[in-house]
mmCIF file of C-alpha atoms and ligand atoms in Angstrom:
data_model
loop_
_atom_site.group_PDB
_atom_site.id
_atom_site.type_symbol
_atom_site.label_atom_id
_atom_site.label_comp_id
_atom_site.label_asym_id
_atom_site.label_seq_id
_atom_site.Cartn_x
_atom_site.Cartn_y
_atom_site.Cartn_z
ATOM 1 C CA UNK A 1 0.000 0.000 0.000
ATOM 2 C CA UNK A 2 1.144 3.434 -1.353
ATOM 3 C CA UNK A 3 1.068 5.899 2.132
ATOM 4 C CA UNK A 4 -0.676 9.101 1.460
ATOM 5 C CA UNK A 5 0.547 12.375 2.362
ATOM 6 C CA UNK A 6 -0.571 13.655 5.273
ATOM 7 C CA UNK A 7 -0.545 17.282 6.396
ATOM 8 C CA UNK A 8 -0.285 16.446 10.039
ATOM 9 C CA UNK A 9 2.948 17.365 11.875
ATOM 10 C CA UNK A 10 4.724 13.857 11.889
ATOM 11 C CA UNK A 11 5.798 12.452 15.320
ATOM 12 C CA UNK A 12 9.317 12.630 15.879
ATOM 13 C CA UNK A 13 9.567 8.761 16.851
ATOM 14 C CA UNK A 14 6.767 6.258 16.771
ATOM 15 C CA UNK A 15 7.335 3.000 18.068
ATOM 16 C CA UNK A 16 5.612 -0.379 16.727
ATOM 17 C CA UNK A 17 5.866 -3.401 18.150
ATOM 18 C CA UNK A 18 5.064 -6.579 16.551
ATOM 19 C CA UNK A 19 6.415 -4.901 13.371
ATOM 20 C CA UNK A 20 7.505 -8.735 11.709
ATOM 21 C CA UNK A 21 3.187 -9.441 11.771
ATOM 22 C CA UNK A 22 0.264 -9.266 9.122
ATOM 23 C CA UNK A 23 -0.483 -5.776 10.415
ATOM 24 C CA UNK A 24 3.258 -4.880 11.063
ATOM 25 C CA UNK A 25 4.189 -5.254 7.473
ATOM 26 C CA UNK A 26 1.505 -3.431 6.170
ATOM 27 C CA UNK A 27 1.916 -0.321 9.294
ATOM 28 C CA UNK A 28 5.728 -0.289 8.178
ATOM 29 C CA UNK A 29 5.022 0.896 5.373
ATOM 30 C CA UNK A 30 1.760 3.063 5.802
ATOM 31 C CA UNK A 31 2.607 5.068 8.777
ATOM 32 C CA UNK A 32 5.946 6.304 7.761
ATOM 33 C CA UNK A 33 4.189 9.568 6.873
ATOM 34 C CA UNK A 34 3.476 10.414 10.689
ATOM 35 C CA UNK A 35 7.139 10.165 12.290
ATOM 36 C CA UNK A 36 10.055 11.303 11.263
ATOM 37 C CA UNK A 37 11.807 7.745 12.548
ATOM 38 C CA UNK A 38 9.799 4.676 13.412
ATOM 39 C CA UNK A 39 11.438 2.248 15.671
ATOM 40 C CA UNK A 40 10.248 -1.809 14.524
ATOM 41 C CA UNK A 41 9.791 -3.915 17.266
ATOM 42 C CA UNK A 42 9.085 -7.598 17.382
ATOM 43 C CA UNK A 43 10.391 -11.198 18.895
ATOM 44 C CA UNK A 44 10.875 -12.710 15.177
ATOM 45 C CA UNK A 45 13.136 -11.324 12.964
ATOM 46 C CA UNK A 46 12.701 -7.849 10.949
ATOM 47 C CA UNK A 47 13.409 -7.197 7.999
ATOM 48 C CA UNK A 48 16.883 -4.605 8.045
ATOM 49 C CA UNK A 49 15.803 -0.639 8.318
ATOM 50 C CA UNK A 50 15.361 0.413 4.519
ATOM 51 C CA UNK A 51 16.821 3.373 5.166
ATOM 52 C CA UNK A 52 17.319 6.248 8.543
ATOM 53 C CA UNK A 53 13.683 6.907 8.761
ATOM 54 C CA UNK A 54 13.730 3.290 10.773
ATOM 55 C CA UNK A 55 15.282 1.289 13.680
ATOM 56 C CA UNK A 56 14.436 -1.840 13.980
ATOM 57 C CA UNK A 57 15.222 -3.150 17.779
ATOM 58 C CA UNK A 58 14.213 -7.216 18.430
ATOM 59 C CA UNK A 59 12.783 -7.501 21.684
ATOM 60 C CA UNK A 60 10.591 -9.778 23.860
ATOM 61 C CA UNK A 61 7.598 -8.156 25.206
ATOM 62 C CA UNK A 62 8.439 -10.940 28.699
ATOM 63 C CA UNK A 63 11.289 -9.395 29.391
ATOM 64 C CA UNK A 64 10.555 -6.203 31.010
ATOM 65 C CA UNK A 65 13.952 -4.627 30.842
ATOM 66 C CA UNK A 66 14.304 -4.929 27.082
ATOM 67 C CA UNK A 67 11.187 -3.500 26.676
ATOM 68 C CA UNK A 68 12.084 -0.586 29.007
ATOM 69 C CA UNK A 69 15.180 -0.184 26.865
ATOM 70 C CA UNK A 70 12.870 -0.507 23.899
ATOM 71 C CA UNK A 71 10.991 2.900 24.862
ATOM 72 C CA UNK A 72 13.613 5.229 25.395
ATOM 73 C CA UNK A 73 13.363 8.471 22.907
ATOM 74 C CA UNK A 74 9.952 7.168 21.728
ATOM 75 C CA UNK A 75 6.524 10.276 21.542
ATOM 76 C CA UNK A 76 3.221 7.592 20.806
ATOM 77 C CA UNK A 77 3.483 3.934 20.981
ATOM 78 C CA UNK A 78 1.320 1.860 18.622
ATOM 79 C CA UNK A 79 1.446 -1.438 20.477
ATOM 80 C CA UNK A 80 0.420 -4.467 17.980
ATOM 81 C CA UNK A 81 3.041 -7.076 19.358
ATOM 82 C CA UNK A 82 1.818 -10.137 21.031
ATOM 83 C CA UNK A 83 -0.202 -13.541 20.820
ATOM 84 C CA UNK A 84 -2.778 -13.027 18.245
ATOM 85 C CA UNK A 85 -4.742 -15.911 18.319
ATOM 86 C CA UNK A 86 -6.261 -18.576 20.986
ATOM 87 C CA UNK A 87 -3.540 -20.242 22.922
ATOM 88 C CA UNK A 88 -3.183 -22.253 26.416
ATOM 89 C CA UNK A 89 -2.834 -19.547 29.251
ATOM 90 C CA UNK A 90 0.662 -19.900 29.731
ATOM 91 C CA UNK A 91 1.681 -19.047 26.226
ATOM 92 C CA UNK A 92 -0.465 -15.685 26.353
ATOM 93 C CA UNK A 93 0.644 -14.661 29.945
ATOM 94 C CA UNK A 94 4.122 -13.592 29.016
ATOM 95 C CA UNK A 95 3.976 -11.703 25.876
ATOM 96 C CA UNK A 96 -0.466 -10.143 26.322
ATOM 97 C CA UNK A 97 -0.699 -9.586 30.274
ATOM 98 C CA UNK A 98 2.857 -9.509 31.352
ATOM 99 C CA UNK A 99 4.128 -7.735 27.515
ATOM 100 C CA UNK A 100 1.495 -4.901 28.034
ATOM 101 C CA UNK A 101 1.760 -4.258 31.634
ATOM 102 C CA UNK A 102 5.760 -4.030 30.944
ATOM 103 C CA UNK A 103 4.759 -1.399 27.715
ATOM 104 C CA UNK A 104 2.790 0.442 30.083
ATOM 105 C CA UNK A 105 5.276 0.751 33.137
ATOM 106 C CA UNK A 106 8.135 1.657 30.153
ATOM 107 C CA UNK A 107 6.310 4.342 28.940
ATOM 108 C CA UNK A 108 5.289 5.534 32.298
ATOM 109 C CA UNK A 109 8.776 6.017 33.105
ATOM 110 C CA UNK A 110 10.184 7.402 29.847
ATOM 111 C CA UNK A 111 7.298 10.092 29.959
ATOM 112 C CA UNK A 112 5.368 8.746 26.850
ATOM 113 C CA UNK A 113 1.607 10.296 26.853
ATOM 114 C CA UNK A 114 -0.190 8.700 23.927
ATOM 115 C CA UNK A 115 -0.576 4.935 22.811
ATOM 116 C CA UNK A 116 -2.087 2.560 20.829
ATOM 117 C CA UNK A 117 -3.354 -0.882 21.873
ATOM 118 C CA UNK A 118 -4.040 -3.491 19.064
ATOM 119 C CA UNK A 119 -7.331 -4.616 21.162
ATOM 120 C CA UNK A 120 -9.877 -6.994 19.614
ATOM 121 C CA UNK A 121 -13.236 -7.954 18.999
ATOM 122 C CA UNK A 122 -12.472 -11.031 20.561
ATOM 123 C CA UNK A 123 -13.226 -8.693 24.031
ATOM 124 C CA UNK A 124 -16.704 -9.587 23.145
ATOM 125 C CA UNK A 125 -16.678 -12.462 21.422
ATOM 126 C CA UNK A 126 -19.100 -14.393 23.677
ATOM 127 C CA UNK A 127 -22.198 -11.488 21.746
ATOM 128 C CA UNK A 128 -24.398 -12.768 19.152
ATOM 129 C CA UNK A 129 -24.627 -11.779 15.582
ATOM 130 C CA UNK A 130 -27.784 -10.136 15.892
ATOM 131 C CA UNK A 131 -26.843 -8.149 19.224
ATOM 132 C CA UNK A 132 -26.131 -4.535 18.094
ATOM 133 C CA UNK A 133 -23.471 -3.252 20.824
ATOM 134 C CA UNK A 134 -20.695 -0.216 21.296
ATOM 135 C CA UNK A 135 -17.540 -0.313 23.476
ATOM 136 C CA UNK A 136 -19.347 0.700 26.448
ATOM 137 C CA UNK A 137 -21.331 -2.842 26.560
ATOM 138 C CA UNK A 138 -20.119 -4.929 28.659
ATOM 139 C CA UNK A 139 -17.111 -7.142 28.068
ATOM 140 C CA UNK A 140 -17.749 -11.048 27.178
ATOM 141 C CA UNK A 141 -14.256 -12.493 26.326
ATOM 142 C CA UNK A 142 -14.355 -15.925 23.926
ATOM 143 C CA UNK A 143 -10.927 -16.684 25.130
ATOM 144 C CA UNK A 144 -8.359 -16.282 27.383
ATOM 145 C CA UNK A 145 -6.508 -14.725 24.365
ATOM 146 C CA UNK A 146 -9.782 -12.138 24.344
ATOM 147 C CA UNK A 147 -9.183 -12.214 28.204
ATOM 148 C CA UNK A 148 -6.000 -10.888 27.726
ATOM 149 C CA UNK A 149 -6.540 -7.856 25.341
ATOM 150 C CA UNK A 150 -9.598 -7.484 27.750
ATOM 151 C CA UNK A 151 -6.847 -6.885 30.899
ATOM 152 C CA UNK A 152 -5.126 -4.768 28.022
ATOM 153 C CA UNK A 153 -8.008 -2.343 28.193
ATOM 154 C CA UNK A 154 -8.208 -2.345 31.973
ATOM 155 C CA UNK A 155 -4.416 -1.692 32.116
ATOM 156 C CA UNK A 156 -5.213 1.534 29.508
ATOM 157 C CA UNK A 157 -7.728 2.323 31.855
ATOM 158 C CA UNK A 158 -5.590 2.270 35.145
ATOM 159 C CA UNK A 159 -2.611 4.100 33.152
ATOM 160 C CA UNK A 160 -4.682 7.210 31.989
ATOM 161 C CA UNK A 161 -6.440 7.645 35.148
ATOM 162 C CA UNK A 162 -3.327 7.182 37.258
ATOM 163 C CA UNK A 163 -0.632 8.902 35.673
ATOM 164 C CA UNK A 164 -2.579 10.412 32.915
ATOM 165 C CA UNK A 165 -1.281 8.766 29.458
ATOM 166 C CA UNK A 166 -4.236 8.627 27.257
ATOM 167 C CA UNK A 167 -4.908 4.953 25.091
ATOM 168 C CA UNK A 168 -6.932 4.251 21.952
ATOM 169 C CA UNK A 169 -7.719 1.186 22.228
ATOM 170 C CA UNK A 170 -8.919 -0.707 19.073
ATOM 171 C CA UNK A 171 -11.101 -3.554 18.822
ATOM 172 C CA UNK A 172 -9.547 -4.310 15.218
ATOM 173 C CA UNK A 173 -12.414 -6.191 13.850
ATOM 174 C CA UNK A 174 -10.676 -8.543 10.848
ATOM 175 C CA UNK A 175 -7.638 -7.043 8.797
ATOM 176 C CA UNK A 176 -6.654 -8.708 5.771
ATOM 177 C CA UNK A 177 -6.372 -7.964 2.295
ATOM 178 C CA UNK A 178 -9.769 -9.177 2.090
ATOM 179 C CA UNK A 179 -12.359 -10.817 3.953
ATOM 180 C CA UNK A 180 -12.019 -14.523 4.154
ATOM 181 C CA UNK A 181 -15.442 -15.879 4.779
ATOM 182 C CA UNK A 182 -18.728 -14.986 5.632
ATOM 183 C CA UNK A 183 -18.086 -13.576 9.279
ATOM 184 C CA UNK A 184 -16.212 -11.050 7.938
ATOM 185 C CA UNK A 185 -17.939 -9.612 5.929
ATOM 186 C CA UNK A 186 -19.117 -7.629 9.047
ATOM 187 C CA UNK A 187 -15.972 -7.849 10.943
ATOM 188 C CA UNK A 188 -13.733 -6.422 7.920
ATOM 189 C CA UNK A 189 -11.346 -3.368 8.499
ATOM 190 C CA UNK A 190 -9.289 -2.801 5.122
ATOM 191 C CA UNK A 191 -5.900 -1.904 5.783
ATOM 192 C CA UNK A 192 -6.640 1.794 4.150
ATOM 193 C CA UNK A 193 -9.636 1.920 6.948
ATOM 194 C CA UNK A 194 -7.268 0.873 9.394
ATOM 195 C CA UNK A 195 -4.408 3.112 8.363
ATOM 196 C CA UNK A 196 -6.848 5.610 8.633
ATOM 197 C CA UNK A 197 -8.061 5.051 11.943
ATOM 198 C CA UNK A 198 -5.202 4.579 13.895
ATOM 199 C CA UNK A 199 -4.284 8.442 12.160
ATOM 200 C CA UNK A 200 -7.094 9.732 13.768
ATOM 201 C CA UNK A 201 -6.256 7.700 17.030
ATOM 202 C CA UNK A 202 -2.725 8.902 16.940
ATOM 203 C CA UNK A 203 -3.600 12.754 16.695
ATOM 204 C CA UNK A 204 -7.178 13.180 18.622
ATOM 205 C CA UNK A 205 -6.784 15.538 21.628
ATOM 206 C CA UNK A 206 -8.019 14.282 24.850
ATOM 207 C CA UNK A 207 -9.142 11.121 23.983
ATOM 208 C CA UNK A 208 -8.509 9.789 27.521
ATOM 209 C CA UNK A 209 -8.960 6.066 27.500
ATOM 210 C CA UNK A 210 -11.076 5.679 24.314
ATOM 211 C CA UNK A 211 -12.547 2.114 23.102
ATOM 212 C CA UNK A 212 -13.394 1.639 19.425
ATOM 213 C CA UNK A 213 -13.993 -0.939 16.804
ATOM 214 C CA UNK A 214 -11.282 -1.231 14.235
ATOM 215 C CA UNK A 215 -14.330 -1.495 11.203
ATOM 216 C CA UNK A 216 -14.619 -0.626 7.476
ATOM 217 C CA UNK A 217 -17.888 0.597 6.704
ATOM 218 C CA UNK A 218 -19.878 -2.995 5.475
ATOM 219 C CA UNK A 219 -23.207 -3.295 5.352
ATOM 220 C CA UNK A 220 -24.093 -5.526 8.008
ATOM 221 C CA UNK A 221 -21.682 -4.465 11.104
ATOM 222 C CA UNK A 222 -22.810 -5.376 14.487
ATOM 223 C CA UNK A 223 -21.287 -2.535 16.262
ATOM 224 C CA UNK A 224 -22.446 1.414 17.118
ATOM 225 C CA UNK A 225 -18.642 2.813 16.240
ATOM 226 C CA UNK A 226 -19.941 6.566 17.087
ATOM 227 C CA UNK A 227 -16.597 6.812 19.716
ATOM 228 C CA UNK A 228 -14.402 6.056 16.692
ATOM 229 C CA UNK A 229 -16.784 8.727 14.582
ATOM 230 C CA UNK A 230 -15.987 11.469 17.610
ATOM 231 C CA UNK A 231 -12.286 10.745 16.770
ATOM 232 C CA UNK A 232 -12.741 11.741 12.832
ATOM 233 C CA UNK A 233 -12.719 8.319 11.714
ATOM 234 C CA UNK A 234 -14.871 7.935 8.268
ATOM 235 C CA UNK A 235 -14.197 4.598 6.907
ATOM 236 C CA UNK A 236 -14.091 4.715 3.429
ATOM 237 C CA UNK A 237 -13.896 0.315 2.132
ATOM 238 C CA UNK A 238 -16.434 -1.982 2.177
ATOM 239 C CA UNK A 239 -16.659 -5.649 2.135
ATOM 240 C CA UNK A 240 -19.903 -5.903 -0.336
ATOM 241 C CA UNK A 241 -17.501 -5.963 -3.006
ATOM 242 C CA UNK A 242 -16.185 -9.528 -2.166
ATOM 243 C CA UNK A 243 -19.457 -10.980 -1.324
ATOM 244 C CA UNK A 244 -19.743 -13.102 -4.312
ATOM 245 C CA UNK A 245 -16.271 -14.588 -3.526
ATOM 246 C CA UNK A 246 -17.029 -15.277 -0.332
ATOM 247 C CA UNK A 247 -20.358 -16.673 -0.867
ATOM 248 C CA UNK A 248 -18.950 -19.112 -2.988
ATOM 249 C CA UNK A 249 -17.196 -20.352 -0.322
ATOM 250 C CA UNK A 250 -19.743 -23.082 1.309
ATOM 251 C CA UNK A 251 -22.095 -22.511 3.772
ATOM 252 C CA UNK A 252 -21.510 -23.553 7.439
ATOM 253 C CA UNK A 253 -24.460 -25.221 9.742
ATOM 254 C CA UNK A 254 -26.362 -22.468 11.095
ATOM 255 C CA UNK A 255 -25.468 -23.480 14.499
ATOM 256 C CA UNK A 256 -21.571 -23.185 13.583
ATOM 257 C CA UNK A 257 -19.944 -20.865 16.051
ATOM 258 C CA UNK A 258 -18.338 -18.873 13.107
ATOM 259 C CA UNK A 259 -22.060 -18.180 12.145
ATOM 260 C CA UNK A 260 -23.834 -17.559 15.583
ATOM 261 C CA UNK A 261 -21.476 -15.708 17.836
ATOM 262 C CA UNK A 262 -19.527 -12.397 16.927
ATOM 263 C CA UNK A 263 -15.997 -13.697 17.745
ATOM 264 C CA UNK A 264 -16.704 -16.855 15.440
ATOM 265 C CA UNK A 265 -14.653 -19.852 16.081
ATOM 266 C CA UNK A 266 -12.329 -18.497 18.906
ATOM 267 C CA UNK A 267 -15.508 -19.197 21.027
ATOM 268 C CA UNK A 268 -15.282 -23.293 20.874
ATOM 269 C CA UNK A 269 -11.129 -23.505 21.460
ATOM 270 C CA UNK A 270 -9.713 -25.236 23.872
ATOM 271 C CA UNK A 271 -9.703 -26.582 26.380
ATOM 272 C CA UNK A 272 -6.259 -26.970 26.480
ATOM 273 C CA UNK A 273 -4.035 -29.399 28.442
ATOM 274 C CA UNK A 274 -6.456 -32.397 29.662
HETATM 275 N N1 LIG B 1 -5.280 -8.992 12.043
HETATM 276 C C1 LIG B 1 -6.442 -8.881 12.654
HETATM 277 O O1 LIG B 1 -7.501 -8.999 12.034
HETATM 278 C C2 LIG B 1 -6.527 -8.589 14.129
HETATM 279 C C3 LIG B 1 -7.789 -8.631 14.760
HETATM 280 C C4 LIG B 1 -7.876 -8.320 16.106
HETATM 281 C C5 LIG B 1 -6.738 -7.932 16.807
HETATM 282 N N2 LIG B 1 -5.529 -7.920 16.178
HETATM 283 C C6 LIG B 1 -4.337 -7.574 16.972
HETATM 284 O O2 LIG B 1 -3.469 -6.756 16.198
HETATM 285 C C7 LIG B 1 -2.121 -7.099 16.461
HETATM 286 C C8 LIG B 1 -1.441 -7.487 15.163
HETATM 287 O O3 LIG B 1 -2.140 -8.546 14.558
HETATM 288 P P1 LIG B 1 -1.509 -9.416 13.383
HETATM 289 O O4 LIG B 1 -2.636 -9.985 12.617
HETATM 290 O O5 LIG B 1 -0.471 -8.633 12.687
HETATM 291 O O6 LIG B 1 -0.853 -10.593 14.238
HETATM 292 P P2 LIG B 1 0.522 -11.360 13.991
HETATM 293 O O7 LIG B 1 0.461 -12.597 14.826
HETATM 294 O O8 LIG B 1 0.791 -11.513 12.543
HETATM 295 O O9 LIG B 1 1.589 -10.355 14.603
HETATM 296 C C9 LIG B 1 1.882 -10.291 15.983
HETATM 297 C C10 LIG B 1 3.365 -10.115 16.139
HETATM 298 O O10 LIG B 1 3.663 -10.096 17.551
HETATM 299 C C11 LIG B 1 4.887 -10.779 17.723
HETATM 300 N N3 LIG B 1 5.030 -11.301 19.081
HETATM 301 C C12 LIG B 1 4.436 -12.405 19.613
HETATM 302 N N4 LIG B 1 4.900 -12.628 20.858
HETATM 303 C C13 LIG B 1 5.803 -11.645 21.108
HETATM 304 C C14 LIG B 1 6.618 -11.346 22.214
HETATM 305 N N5 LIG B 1 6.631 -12.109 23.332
HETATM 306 N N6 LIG B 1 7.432 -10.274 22.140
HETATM 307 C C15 LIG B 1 7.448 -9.495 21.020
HETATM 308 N N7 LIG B 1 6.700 -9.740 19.935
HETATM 309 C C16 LIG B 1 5.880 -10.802 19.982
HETATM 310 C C17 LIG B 1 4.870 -11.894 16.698
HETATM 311 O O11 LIG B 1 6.199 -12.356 16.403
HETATM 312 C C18 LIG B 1 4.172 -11.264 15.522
HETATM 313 O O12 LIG B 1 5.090 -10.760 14.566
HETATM 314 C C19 LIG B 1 -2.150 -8.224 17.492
HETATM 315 O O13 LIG B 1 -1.997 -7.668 18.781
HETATM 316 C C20 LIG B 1 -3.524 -8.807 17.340
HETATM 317 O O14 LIG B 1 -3.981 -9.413 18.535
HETATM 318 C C21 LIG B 1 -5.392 -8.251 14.860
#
C-alpha cells in the first residue's frame, strides 16, 4: 500500500511493536508519513531498516527490561506485538498480560503520553450476531486470548487515570487484504480503513482512555462505532464488493460458532491441556 501524504505534523519517533506481523508489514510501510523515525519492534526477525527513517530493535515483550530499553526516545506507541490468536494460558501470559503491563510501566517512566493498543473484537466475542453493541457494553471475552486484550483495556484504563497517558484502544475487527469468509464480511477493516483510523487515534486531543472498533464501513456491522466517529474516523472500504467470492465459499451449519457468535470460532477452542 502506497502511504498518502498527510498534512499532520509527523511524530518525531513512533514505536511499533510486533512490526515482523500481518499488520506490522503493512503499518511499516503506511505510517511512515506520521514520524520522522519509526522504531520496529518484534520477537521474530525484521526485515533490516530500509533506510534512517527506521530502527528496527528485536525484543521480547516478557522481558521487562528490554522492553524498558525498547521505549527510550519514543513520543506515541502503537502497540500491535503479542499472541494473536487462541492459545493455552501460559503461552499468552508472558507476551499479552505480562508484555502490556511491561509497555505500560516503560512508557510511564520514559514520559510517553499517547498509545495505541491493538485490542480486539475477541473482548466480546461471547455477543451474538444479531446483538447490536458499542464499546461501552459490557465485556464477554471468547478466550483467554480475548481475556487478555480485555486486561489490556483495563491496564489503559488504570494508566490514563493514574498517571494520565491517554490509550486508543482498538477492537480491530478482521484485517486482511480481504475478507475470508462470511463472518467477515461484518468484521472487515481494510488496511486503508485501518491506516486511517489509527491516524485519527494517533492525533485526537483528549481522547482519555477511548474504546473503538477497528471497522470498514460494510453493510451488516454489528457494532455502534460513534466513539471512533468522535475521533474523525470515516471509513471509506467496504466488504460488499467480495461478497460473491465469499459466498462461494460453502455454507456452514447455522449453528456453527463462526455463524452464531460475533468472535466466530475463537468461542469453541480449547480446552487446552487435559
Ligand atoms: N489482524 C487482525 O484482524 C486482528 C484482529 C484483532 C486484533 N488484532 C491484533 O493486532 C495485532 C497485530 O495482529 P496481526 O494480525 O499482525 O498478528 P501477527 O500474529 O501476525 O503479529 C503479531 C506479532 O507479535 C509478535 N510477538 C508475539 N509474541 C511476542 C513477544 N513475546 N514479544 C514481542 N513480539 C511478539 C509476533 O512475532 C508477531 O510478529 C495483534 O496484537 C492482534 O492481537 C489483529
Amino acid at each position: 500500500m502506497t502511504p498518502t501524504p498527510t498534512a499532520r505534523p509527523p511524530f518525531n519517533r513512533l514505536l511499533l511493536t510486533g512490526a515482523a506481523g500481518g499488520l506490522g508489514k503493512v503499518l511499516r510501510e503506511s505510517l511512515r508519513p506520521y514520524a520522522n523515525v519509526i522504531r520496529l519492534s518484534d520477537i521474530a526477525d525484521i526485515t533490516p531498516a530500509l533506510d534512517d527513517r527506521e530502527e528496527v530493535v528485536l525484543c521480547d515483550l516478557a522481558d521487562k527490561q528490554a522492553v524498558h530499553q525498547l521505549v527510550e526516545g519514543v513520543d506515541a506507541i502503537l502497540h500491535f506485538g503479542g499472541v494473536s490468536v487462541e492459545r493455552p494460558f501460559e503461552e499468552i501470559l508472558g507476551a499479552n498480560i505480562c508484555g502490556v503491563f511491561h509497555i505500560y510501566e516503560a512508557a510511564r517512566r520514559h514520559g510517553v503520553k499517547r498509545m495505541i493498543f491493538a485490542s480486539s473484537n475477541h473482548v466480546i466475542g461471547f455477543y451474538k450476531q444479531d446483538d447490536v453493541i458499542d464499546a461501552h457494553s459490557p465485556r464477554r471475552p471468547d478466550s483467554y486470548y480475548g481475556l487478555s486484550k480485555s486486561y489490556g483495556e483495563d491496564m489503559a484504563s488504570f494508566y490514563f487515570d493514574r498517571y494520565g497517558i491517554e490509550t486508543v484502544s482498538v477492537r480491530i475487527g478482521s484485517s486482511f487484504a480481504e475478507p475470508q469468509n462470511r463472518r467477515m464480511m461484518s468484521t472487515w477493516l481494510s488496511f486503508g480503513d485501518l491506516t486511517h483510523l489509527l491516524e485519527c487515534a494517533l492525533y485526537a486531543p483528549n481522547v482519555g482512555h477511548t474504546v473503538v472498533y477497528g471497522v470498514s464501513d460494510n453493510k451488516n456491522v454489528w457494532w455502534d462505532n460513534r466513539f471512533a466517529t468522535a475521533l474523525g474516523y470515516a471509513a471509506k472500504d467496504n466488504s460488499e464488493v467480495f461478497r460473491e467470492k465469499v459466498e462461494a465459499q460453502p455454507m456452514p451449519a447455522a449453528d456453527d460458532p463462526a455463524m452464531v457468535y460475533q468472535g466466530g470460532a475463537f468461542v469453541a477452542a480449547g480446552p487446552f491441556g487435559d
